[in-house]
CSV table of C-alpha atoms and ligand atoms in Angstrom, one decimal:
chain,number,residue,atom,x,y,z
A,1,UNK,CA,-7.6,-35.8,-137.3
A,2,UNK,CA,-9.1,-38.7,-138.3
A,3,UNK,CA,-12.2,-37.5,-140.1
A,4,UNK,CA,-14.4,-41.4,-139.9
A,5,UNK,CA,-14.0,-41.3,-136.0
A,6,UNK,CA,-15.4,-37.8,-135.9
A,7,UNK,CA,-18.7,-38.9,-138.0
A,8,UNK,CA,-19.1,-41.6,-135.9
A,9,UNK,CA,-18.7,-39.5,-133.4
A,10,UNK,CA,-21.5,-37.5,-134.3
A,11,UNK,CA,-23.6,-40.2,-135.9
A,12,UNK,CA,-24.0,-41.8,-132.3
A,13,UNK,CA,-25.1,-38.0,-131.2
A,14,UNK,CA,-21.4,-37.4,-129.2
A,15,UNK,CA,-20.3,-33.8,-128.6
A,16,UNK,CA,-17.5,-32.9,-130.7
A,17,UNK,CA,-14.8,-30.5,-128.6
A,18,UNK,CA,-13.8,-26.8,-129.9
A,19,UNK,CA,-10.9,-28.5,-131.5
A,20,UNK,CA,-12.0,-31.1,-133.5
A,21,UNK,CA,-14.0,-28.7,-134.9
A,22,UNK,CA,-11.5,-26.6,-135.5
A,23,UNK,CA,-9.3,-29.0,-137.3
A,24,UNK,CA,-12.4,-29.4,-139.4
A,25,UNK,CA,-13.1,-26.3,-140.7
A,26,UNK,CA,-8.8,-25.9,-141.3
A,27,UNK,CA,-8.5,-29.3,-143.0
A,28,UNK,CA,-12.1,-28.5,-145.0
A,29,UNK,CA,-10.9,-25.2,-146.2
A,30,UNK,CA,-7.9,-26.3,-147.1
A,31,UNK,CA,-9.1,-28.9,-148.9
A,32,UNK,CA,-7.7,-31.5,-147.5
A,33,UNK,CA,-11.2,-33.3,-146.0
A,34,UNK,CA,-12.9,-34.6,-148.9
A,35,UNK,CA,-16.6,-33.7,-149.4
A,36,UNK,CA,-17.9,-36.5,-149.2
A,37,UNK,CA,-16.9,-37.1,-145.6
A,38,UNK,CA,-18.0,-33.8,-144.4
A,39,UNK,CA,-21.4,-34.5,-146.3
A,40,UNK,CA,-21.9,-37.6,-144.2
A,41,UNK,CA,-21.0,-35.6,-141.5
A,42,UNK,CA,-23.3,-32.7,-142.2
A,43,UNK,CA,-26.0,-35.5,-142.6
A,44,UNK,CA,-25.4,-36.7,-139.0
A,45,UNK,CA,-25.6,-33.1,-137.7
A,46,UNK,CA,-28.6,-32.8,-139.4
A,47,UNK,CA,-30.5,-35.8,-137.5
A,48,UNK,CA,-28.3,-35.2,-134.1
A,49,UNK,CA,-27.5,-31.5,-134.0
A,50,UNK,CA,-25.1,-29.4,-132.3
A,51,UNK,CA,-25.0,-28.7,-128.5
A,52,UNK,CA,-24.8,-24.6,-128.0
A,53,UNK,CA,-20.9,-25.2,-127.1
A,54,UNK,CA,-20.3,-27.2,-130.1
A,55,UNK,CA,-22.5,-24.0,-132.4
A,56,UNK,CA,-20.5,-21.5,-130.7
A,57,UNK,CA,-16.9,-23.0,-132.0
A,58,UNK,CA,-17.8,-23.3,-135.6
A,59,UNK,CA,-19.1,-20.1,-135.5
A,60,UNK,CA,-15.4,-19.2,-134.4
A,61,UNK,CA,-14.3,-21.5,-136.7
A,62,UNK,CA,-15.7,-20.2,-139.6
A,63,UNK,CA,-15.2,-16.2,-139.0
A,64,UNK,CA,-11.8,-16.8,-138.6
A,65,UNK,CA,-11.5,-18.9,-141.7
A,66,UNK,CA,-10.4,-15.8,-143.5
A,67,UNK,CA,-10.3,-12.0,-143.3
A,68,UNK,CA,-12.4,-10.1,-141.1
A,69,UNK,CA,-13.6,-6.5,-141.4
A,70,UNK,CA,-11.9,-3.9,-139.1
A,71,UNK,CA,-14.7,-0.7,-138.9
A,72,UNK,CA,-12.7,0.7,-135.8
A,73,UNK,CA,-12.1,3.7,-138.4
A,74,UNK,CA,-15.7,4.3,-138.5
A,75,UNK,CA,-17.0,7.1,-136.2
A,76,UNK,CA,-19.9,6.2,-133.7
A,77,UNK,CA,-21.4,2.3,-133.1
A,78,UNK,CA,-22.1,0.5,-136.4
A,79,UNK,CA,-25.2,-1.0,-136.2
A,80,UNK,CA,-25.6,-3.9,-139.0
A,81,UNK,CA,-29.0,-5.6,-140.1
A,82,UNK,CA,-29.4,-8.8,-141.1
A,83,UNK,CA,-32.6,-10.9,-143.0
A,84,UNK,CA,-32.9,-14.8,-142.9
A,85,UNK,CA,-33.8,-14.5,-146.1
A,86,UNK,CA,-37.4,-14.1,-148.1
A,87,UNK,CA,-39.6,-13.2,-150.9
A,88,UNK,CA,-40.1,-9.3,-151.7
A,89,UNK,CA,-37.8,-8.6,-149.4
A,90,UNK,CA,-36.6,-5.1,-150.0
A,91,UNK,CA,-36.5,-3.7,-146.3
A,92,UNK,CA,-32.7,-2.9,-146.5
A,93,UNK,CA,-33.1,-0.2,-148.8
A,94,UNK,CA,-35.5,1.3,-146.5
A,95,UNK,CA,-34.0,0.2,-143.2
A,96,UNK,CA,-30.8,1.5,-143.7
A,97,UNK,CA,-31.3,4.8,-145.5
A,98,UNK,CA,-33.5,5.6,-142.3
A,99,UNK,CA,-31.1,4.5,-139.4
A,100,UNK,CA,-28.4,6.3,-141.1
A,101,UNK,CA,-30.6,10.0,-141.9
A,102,UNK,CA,-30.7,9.4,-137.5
A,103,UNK,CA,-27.2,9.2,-137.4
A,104,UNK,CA,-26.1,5.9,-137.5
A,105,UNK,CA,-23.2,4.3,-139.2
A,106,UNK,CA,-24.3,1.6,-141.6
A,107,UNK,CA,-21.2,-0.4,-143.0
A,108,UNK,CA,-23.4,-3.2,-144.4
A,109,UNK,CA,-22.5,-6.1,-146.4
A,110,UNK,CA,-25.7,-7.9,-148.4
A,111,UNK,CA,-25.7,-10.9,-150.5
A,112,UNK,CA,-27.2,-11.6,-153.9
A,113,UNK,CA,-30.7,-14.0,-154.4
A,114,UNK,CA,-30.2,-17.8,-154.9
A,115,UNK,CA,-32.9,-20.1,-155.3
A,116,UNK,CA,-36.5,-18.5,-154.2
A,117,UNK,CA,-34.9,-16.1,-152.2
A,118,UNK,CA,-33.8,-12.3,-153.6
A,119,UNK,CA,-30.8,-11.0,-152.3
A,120,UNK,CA,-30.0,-6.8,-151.9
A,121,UNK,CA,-26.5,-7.0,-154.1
A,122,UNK,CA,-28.7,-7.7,-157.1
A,123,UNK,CA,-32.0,-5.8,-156.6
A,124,UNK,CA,-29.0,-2.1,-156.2
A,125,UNK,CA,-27.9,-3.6,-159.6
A,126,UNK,CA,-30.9,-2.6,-161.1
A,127,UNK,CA,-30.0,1.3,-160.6
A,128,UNK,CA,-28.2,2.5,-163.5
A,129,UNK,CA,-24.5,3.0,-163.1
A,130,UNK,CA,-24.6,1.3,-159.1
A,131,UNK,CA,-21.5,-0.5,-157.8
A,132,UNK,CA,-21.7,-3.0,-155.4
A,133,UNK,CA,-18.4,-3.4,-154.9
A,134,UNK,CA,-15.2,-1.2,-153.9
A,135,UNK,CA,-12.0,-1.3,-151.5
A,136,UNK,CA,-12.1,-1.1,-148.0
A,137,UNK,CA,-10.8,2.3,-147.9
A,138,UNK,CA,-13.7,3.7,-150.2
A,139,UNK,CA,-16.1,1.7,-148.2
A,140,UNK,CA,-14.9,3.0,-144.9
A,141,UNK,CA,-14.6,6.9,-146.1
A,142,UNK,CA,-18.1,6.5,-147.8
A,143,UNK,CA,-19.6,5.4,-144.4
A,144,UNK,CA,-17.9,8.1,-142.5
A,145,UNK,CA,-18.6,10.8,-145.2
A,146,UNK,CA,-22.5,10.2,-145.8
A,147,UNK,CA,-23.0,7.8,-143.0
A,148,UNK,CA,-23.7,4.4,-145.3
A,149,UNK,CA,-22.4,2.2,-147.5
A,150,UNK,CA,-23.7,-1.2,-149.1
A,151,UNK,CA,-21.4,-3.8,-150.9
A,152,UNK,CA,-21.8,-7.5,-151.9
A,153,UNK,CA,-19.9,-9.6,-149.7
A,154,UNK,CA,-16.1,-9.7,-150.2
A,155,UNK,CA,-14.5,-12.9,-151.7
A,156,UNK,CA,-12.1,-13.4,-148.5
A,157,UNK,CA,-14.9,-13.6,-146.2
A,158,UNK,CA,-15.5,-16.6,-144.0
A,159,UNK,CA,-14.4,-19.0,-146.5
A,160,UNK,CA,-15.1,-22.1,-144.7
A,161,UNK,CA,-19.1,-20.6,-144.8
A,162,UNK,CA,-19.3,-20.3,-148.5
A,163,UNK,CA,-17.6,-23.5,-149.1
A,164,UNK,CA,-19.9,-25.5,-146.4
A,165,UNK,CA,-22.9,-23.6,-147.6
A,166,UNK,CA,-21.7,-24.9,-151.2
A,167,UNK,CA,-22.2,-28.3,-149.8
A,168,UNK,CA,-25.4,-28.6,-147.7
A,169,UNK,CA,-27.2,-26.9,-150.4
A,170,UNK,CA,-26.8,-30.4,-152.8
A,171,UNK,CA,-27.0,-32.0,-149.7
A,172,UNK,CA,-30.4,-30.7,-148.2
A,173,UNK,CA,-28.8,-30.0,-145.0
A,174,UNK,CA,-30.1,-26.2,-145.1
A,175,UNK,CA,-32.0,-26.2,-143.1
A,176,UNK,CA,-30.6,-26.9,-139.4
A,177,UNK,CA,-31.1,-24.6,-136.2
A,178,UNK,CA,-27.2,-25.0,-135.3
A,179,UNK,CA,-26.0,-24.5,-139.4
A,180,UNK,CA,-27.6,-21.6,-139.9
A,181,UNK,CA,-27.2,-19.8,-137.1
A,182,UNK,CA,-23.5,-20.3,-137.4
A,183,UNK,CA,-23.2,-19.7,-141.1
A,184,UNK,CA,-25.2,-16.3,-140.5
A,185,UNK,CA,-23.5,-15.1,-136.9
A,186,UNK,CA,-20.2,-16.2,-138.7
A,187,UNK,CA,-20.5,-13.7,-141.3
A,188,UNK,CA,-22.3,-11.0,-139.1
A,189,UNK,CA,-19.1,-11.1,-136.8
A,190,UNK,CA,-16.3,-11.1,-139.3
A,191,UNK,CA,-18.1,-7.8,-141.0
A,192,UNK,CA,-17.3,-5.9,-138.0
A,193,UNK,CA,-19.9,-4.3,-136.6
A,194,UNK,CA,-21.0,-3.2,-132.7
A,195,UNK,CA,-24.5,-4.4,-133.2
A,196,UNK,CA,-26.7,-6.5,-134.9
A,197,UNK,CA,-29.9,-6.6,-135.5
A,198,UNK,CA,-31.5,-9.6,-136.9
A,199,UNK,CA,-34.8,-10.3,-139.1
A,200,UNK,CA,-35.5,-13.9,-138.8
A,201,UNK,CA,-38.1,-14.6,-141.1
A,202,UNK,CA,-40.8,-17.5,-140.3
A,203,UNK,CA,-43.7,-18.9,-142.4
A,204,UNK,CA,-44.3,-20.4,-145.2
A,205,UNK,CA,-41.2,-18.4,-147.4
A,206,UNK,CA,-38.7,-18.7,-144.7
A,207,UNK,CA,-36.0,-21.5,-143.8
A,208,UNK,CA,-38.3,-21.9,-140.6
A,209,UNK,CA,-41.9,-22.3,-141.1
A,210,UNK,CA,-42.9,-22.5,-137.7
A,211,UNK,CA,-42.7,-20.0,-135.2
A,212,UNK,CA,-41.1,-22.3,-132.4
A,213,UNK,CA,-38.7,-23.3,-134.7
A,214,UNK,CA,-38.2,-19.3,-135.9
A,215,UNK,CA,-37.7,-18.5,-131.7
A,216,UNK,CA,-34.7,-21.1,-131.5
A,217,UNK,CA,-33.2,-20.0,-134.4
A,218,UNK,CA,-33.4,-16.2,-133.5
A,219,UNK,CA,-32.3,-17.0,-129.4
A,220,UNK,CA,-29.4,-18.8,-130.5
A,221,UNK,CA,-28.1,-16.1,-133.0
A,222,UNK,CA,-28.3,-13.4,-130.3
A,223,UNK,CA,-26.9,-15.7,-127.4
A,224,UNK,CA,-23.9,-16.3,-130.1
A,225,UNK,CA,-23.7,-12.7,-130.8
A,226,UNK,CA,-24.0,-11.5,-127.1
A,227,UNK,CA,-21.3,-14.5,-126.4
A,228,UNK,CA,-19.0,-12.5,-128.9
A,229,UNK,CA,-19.5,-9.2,-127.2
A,230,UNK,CA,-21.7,-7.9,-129.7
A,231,UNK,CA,-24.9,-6.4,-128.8
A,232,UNK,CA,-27.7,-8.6,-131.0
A,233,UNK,CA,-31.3,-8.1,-131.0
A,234,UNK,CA,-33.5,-10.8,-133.2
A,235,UNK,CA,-37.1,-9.8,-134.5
A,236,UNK,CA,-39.1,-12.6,-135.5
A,237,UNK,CA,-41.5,-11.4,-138.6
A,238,UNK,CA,-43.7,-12.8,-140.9
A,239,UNK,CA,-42.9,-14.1,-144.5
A,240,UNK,CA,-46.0,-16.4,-144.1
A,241,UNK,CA,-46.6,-14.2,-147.8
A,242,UNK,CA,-44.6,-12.1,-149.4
A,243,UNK,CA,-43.2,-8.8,-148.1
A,244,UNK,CA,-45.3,-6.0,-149.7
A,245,UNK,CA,-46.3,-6.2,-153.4
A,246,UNK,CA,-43.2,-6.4,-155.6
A,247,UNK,CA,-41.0,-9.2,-155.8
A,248,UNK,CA,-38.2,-9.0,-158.2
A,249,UNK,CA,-35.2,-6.6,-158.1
A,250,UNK,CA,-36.0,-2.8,-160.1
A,251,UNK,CA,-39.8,-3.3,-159.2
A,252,UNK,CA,-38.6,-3.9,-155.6
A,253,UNK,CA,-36.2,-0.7,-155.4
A,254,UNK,CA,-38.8,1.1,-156.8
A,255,UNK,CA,-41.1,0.0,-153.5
A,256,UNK,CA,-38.7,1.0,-151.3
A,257,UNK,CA,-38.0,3.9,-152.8
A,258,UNK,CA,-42.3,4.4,-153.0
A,259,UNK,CA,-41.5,3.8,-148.8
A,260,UNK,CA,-39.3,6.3,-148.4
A,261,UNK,CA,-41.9,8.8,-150.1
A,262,UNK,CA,-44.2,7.5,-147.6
A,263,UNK,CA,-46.5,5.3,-149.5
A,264,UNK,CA,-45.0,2.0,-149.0
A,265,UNK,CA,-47.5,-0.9,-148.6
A,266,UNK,CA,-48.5,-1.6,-144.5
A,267,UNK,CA,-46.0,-4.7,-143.9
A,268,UNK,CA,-43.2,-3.2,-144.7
A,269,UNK,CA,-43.3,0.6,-143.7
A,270,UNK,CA,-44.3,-1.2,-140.3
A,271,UNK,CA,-41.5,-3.8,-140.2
A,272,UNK,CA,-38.7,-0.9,-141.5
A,273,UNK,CA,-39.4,1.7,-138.8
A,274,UNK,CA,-39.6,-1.1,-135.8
A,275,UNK,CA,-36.0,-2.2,-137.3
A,276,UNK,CA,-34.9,0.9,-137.8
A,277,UNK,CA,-36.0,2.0,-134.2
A,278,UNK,CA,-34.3,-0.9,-132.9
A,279,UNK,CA,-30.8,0.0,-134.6
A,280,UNK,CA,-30.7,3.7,-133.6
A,281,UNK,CA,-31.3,2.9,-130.3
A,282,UNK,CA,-28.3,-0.2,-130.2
A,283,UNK,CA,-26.9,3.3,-132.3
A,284,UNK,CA,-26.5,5.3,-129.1
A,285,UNK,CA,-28.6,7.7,-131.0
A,286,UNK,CA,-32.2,7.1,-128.1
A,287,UNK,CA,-32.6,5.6,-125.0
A,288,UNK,CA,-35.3,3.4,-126.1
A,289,UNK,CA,-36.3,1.3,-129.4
A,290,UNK,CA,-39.2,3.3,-129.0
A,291,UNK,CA,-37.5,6.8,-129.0
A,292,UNK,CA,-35.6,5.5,-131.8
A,293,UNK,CA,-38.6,4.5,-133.6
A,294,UNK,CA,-40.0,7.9,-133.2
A,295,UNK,CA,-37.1,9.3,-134.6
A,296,UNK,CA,-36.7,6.9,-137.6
A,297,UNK,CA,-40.8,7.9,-138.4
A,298,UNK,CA,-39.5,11.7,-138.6
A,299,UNK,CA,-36.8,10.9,-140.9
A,300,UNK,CA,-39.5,8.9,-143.3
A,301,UNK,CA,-41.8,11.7,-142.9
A,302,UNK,CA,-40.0,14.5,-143.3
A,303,UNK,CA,-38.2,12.9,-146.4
A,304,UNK,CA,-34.8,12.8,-145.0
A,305,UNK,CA,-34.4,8.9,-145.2
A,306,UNK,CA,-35.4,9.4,-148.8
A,307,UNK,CA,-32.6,12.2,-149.3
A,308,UNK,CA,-30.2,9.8,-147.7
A,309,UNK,CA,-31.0,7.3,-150.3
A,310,UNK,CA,-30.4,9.6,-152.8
A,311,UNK,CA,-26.6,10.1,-151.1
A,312,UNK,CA,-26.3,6.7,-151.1
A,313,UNK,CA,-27.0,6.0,-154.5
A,314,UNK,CA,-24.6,8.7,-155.9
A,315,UNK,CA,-22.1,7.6,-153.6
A,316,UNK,CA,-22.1,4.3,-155.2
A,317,UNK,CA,-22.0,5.4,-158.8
A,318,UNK,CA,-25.3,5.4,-159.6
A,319,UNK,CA,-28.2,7.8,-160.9
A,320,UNK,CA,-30.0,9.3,-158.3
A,321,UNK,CA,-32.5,10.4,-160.6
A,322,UNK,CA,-34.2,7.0,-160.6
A,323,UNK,CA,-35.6,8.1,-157.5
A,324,UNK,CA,-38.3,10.7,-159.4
A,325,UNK,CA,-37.8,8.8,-162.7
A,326,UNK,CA,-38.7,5.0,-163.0
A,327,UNK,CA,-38.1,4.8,-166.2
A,328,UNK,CA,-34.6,5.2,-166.2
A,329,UNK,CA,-35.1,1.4,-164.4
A,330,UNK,CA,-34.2,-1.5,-167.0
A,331,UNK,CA,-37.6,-1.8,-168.6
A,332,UNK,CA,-39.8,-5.1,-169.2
A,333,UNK,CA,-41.5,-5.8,-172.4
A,334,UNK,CA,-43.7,-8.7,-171.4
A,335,UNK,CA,-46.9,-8.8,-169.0
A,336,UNK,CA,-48.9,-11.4,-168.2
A,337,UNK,CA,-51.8,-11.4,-165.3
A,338,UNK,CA,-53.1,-14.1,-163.3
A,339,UNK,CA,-56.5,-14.5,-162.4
A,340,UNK,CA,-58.8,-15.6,-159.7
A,341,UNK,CA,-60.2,-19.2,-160.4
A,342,UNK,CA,-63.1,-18.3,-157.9
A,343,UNK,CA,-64.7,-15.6,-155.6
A,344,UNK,CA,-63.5,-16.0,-152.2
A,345,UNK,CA,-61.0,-14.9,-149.4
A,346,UNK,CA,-56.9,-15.5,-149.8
A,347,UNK,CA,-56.9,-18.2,-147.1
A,348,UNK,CA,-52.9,-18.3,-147.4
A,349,UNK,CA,-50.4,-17.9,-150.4
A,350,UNK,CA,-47.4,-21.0,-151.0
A,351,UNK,CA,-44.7,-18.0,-150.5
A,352,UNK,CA,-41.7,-20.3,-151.6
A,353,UNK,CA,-44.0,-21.1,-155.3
A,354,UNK,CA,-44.1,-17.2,-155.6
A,355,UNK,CA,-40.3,-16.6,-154.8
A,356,UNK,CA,-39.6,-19.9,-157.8
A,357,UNK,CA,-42.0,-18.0,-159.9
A,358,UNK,CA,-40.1,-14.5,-159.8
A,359,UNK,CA,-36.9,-16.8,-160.8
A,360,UNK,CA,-38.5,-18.2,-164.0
A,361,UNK,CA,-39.4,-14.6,-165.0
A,362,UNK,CA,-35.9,-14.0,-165.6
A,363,UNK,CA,-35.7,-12.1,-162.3
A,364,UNK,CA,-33.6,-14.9,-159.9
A,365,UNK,CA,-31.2,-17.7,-160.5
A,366,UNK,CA,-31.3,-21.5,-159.8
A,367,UNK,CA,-27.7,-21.8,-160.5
A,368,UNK,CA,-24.6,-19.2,-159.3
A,369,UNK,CA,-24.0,-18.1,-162.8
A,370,UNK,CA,-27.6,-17.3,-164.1
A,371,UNK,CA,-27.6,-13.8,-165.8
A,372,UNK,CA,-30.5,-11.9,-164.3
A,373,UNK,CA,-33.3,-10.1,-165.9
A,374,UNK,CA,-33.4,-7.1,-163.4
A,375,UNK,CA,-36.6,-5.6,-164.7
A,376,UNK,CA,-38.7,-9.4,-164.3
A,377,UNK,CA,-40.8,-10.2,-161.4
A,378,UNK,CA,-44.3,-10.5,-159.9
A,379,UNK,CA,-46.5,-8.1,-158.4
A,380,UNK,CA,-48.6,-9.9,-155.6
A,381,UNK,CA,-52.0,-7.4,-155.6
A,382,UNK,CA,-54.2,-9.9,-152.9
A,383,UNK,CA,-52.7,-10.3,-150.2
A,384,UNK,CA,-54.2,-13.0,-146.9
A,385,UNK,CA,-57.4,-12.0,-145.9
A,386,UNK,CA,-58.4,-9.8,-149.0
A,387,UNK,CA,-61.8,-10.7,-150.8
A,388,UNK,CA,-61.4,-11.5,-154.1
A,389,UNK,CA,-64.3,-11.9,-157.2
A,390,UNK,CA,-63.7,-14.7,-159.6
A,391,UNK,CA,-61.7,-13.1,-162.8
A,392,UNK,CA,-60.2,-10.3,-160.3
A,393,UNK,CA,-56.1,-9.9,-160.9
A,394,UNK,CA,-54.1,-11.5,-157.9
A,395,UNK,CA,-50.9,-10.8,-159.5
A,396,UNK,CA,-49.3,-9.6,-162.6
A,397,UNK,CA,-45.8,-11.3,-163.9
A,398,UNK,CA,-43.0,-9.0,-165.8
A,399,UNK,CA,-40.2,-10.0,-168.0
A,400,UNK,CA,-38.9,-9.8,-171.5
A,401,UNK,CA,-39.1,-13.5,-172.4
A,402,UNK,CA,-42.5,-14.8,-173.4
A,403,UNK,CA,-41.9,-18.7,-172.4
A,404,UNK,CA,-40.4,-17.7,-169.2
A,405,UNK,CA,-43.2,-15.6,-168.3
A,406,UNK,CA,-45.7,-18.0,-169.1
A,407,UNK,CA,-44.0,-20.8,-167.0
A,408,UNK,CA,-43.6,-18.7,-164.4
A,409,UNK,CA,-47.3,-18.0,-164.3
A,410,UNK,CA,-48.0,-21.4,-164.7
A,411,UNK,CA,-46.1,-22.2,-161.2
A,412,UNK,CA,-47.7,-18.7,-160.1
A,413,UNK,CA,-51.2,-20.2,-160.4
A,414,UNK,CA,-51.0,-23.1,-157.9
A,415,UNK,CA,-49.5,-20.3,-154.8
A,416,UNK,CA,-53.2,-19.0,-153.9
A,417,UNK,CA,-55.2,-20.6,-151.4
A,418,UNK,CA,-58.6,-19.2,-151.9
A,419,UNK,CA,-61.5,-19.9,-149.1
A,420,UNK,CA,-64.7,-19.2,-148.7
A,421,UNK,CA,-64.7,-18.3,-145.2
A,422,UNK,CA,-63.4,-14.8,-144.2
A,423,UNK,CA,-59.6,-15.1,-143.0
A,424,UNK,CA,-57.4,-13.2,-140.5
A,425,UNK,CA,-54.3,-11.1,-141.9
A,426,UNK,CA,-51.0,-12.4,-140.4
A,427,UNK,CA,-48.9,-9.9,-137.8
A,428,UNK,CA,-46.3,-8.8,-139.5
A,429,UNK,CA,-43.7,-8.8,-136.3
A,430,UNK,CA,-44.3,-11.8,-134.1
A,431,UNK,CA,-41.7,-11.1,-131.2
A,432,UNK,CA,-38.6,-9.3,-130.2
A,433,UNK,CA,-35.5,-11.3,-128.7
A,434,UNK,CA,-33.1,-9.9,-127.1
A,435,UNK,CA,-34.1,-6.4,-125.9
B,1,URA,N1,-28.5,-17.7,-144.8
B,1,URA,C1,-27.2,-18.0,-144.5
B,1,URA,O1,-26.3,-17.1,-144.7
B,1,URA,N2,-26.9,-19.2,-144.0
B,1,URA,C2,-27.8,-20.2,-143.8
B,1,URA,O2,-27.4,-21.3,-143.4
B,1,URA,C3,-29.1,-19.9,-144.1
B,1,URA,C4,-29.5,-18.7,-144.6
């Protein structure tokens, strides 16, 4: 394959064919393509795009790059969940515990935070004694013995996605409808599971801002899933702020877990039972997303999504007793609140400035390696639409180092947008694609 005549190719806005780009993704994984020709070509893909044909072969390309997960051992339909990625986004933990107390097998693997964004892997790390990773048998038995498991992604999977991922992050080449939905379907399909239900995040802490832009993404990810035979259902949701109050990795567990006792903030006991609902009914376990819904509200209410947690955690090593205990959580030494510069209403909040603050707290990483501080964070306590008096707290920033605290406030301080006109608070869930 001559790799110039395929950027020029693409350069002049040409379709490439199902094998091209399959030599691409071979000859790139392989190393034999050079990065700097598949950045140029990334860069043209960026300004021309890919054609829906030309999105559904490297999404072949790249599941098949390497292994794929077999769950046929699994009992029932496995229903997995999947966020575009946010700020306080914790609704895994809550999500999953809930669809599986109904009965449905959750064989789910998350990924860690990078950049503003958290990820689950590291936010379980917070629970004493919690193991994010075991072998396939374990994971399998586990989800066939208490009906969930969890695990960071495994090293063999889709390849081809981590190493082009690698590469249009220092290439700013995120952020394109037909890279992202293959990088995220590619890693959806080669995890195995029957059904997938999707949380494509849009607003102002999400890779799509703007809600058109948030509808393309989430149709093509379920006409790519549906194209693969698996049943894919996309809810578009707000992360025009961030989700609920915490944002950080302990002091998020401990909101889910605050969820699963039934005081969870609004947004996300709202989003995790419409999710939920959705996933026991692609489950098999109701004959509507409403039904399921329903069943998902018993399970919170009657504590049995919380008991499943509990499961969950032991299965995975951990200490259950963090569930009654916080302090067992790693503990921060540091606190440090931020005020209101004026009386007002929050007219909007710069999510992504929020999600950088949380890093420089200790509590994400800029850089693969960081070491995280898993008791740091930010506690957002105005949300859009509240009233606030000058000197009231909008939010109060953990850690255990004092310069990284302080930075991060000082980043912290810029997020609010305070007017003085009364404002509206934001839907949390905007549409539903695919039901
Ligand atoms: N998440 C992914 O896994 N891939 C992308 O391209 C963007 C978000």
């Amino acid at each position: 394959m001559n790799m110039v005549t395929l950027i020029e190719k693409k350069k002049r806005g040409i379709v490439l064919s199902d094998e091209e780009i399959k030599e691409l993704i071979k000859g790139f994984v392989k190393g034999e393509i050079p990065d700097y020709q598949v950045s140029a070509l990334l860069m043209a893909i960026f300004f021309k795009g890919l054609s829906k044909e030309e999105t559904f072969a490297l999404t072949d390309a790249m599941r098949y790059s390497g292994d794929t997960i077999d769950l046929s051992s699994i009992n029932g339909i496995k229903v997995d969940k999947h966020s575009t990625g946010g700020v306080g986004d914790k609704t895994t933990l809550v999500v999953a515990p809930l669809a599986a107390a109904c009965g449905v097998p959750i064989a789910k693997m998350s990924g860690r935070g990078l950049g503003f964004t958290g990820g689950t892997v590291d936010k379980m790390e917070s629970i004493p004694g919690f193991r994010t990773s075991m072998e396939a048998e374990e994971f399998l038995n586990q989800v066939n013995k208490i009906g969930m498991a969890v695990i960071g992604q495994s090293e063999n999977i889709t390849p081809a996605d981590k190493k082009l991922y690698a590469l249009r992050d220092v290439t700013s080449t995120v952020d394109n409808l037909g890279l992202i939905s293959s990088s995220i379907m590619s890693k959806k399909l080669a995890a195995g599971s029957d059904a997938i239900v999707l949380d494509v995040k849009c607003g102002a802490g999400a890779f799509m801002e703007k809600l058109d832009e948030a509808v393309e993404l989430a149709k093509m990810m379920v006409e790519i899933g549906s194209n693969a035979g698996r049943r894919t259902v996309a809810a578009i949701t707000d992360m025009g702020q961030p989700l609920g109050v915490a944002v950080g990795n302990s002091i998020e567990v401990i909101e889910a877990i605050e969820t699963l006792k039934g005081n969870g903030p609004e947004d996300i006991t709202k989003l995790a039972l419409k999710l939920s609902g959705i996933m026991v009914y692609l489950g098999g376990k109701a004959s509507s997303p409403e039904e399921g819904q329903n069943m998902t509200r018993t399970a919170l209410e009657s504590g049995r999504g919380l008991a499943k947690l509990g499961e969950f955690i032991e299965a995975q090593g951990g200490d259950s007793a963090v569930i009654q205990d916080y302090s067992l959580f790693p503990q921060h030494t540091i606190e440090m609140e931020l005020k209101s510069p004026k009386a007002g209403y929050i007219k909007a909040i710069e999510t992504k400035r929020i999600g950088y603050a949380s890093l420089y707290t200790g509590a994400g990483r800029a850089t693969k390696d960081d070491i995280l501080d898993l008791s740091a964070g930010i506690k957002i306590w105005k949300k859009i639409a509240d009233k606030v008096d000058e000197g009231q707290t909008l939010a109060v920033l953990y850690g255990n180092d004092e310069s990284k605290v302080a930075k991060a406030l000082s980043i912290a301080q810029e997020a609010f947008v305070i007017s003085d006109e009364p404002c509206e608070s934001p839907q949390i869930i905007k549409e539903i694609i695919g039901l």
